[in-house]
Tab-separated table of N, CA and C in Angstrom:
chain	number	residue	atom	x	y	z
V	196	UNK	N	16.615	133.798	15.982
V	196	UNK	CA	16.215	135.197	15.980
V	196	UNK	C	15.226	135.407	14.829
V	197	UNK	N	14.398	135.904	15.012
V	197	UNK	CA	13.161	136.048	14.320
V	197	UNK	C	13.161	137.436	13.396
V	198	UNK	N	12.856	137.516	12.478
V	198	UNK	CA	12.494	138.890	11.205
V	198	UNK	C	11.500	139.660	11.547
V	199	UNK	N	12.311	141.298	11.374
V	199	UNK	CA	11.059	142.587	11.496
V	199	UNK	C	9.465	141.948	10.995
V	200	UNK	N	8.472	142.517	11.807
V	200	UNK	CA	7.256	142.224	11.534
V	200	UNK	C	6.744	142.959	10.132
V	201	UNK	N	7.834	144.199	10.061
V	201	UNK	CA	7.274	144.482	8.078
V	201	UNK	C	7.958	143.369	7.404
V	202	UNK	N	8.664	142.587	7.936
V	202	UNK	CA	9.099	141.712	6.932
V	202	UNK	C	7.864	140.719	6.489
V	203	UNK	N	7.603	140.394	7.504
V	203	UNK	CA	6.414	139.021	7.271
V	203	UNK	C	5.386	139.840	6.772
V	204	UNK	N	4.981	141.475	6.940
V	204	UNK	CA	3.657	141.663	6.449
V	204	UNK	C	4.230	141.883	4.790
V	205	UNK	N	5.278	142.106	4.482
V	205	UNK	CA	5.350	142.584	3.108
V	205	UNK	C	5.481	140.808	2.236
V	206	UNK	N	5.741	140.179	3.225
V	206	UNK	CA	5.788	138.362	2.562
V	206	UNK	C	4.076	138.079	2.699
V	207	UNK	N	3.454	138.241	3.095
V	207	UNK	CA	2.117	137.893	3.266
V	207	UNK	C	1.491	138.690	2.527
V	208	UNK	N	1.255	139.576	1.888
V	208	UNK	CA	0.363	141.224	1.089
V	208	UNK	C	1.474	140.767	0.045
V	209	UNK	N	2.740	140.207	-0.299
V	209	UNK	CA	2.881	140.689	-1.596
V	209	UNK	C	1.757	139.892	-2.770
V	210	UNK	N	2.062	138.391	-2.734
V	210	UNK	CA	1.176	137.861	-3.896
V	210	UNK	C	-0.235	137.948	-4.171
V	211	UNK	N	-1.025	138.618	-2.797
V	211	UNK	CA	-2.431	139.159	-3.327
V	211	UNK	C	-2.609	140.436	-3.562
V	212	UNK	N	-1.135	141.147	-3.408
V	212	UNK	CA	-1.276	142.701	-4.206
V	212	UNK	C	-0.887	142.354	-5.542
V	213	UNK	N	-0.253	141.197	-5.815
V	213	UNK	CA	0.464	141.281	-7.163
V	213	UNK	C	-0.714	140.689	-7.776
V	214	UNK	N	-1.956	140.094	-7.094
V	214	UNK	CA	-2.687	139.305	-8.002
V	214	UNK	C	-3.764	140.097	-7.893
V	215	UNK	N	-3.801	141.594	-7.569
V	215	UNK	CA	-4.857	142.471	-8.322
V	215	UNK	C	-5.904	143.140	-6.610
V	216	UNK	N	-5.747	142.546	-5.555
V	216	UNK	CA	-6.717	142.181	-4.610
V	216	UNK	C	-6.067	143.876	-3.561
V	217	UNK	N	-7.118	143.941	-3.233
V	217	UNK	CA	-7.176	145.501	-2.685
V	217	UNK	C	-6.439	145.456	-1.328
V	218	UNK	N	-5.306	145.776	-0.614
V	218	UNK	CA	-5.213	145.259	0.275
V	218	UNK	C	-4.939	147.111	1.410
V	219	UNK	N	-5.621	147.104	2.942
V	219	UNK	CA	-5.076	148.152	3.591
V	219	UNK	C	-4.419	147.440	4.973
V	220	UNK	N	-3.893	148.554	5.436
V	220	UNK	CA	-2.643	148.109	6.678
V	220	UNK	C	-3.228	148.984	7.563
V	221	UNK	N	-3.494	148.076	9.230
V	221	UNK	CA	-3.869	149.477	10.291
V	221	UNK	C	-4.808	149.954	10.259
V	222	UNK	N	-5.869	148.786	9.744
V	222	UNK	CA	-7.197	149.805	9.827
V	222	UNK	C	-7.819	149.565	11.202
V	223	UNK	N	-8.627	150.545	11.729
V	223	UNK	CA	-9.074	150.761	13.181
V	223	UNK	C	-10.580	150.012	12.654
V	224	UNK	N	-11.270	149.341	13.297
V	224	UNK	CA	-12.647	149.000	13.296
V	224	UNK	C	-13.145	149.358	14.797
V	225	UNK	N	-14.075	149.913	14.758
V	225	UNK	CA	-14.825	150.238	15.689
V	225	UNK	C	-15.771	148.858	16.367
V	226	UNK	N	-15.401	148.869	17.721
V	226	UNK	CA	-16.769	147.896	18.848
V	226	UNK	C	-17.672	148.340	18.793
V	227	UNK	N	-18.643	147.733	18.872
V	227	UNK	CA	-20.160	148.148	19.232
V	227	UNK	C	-20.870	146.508	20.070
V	228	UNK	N	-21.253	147.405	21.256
V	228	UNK	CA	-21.364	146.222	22.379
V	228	UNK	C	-22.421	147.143	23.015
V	229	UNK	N	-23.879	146.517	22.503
V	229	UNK	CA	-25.084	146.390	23.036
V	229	UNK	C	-25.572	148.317	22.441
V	230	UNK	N	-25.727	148.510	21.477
V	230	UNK	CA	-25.654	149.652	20.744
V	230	UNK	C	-24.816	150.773	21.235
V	231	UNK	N	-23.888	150.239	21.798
V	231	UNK	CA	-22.772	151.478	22.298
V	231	UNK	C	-21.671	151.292	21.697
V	232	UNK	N	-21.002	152.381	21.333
V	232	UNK	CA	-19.497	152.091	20.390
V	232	UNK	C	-18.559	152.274	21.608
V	233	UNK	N	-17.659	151.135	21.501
V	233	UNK	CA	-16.655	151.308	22.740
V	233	UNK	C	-15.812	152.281	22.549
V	234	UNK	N	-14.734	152.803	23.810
V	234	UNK	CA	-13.596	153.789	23.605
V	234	UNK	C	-12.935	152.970	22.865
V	235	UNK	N	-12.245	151.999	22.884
V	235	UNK	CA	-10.997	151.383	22.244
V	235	UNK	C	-11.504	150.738	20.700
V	236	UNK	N	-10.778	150.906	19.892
V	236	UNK	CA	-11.360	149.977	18.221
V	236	UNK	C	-10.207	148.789	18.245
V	237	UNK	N	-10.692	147.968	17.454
V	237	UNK	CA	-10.071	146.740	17.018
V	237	UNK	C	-9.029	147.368	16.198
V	238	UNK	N	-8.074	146.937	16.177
V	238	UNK	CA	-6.929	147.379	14.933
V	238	UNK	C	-6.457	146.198	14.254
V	239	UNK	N	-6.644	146.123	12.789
V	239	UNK	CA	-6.443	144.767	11.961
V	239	UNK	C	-5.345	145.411	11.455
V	240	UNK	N	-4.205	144.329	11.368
V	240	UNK	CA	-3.290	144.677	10.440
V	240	UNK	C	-3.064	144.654	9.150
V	241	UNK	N	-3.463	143.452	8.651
V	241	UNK	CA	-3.995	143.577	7.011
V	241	UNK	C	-5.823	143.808	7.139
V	242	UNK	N	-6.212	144.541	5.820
V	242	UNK	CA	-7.618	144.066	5.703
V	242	UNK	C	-7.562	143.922	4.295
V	243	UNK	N	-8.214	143.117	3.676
V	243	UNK	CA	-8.204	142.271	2.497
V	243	UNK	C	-9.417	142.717	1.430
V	244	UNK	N	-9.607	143.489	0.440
V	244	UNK	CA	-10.593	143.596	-0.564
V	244	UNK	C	-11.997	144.261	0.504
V	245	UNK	N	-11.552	145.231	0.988
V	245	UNK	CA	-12.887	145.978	1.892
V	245	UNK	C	-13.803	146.182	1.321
């Protein structure tokens, strides 16, 4: 049986929050496919020093 997925994100984000590094959760990025922004955005779960 496998561990809540905040478990693994708070094991993965802790030692580069503890080592100073900017970290956000859930950020939406927007498509753009052939100068059109799509309906749907990419959703990253960590993003790392934006």
């Amino acid at each position: 049986m496998g561990l809540s997925e905040v478990v693994y994100k708070d094991a993965l984000t802790y030692k580069p929050t503890k080592n100073g590094l900017k970290l956000e959760s859930e950020v939406d990025v927007p498509i753009l496919h052939n100068n059109v922004i799509m309906e749907h955005n990419l959703e990253l779960n960590i993003l790392v020093n934006r």
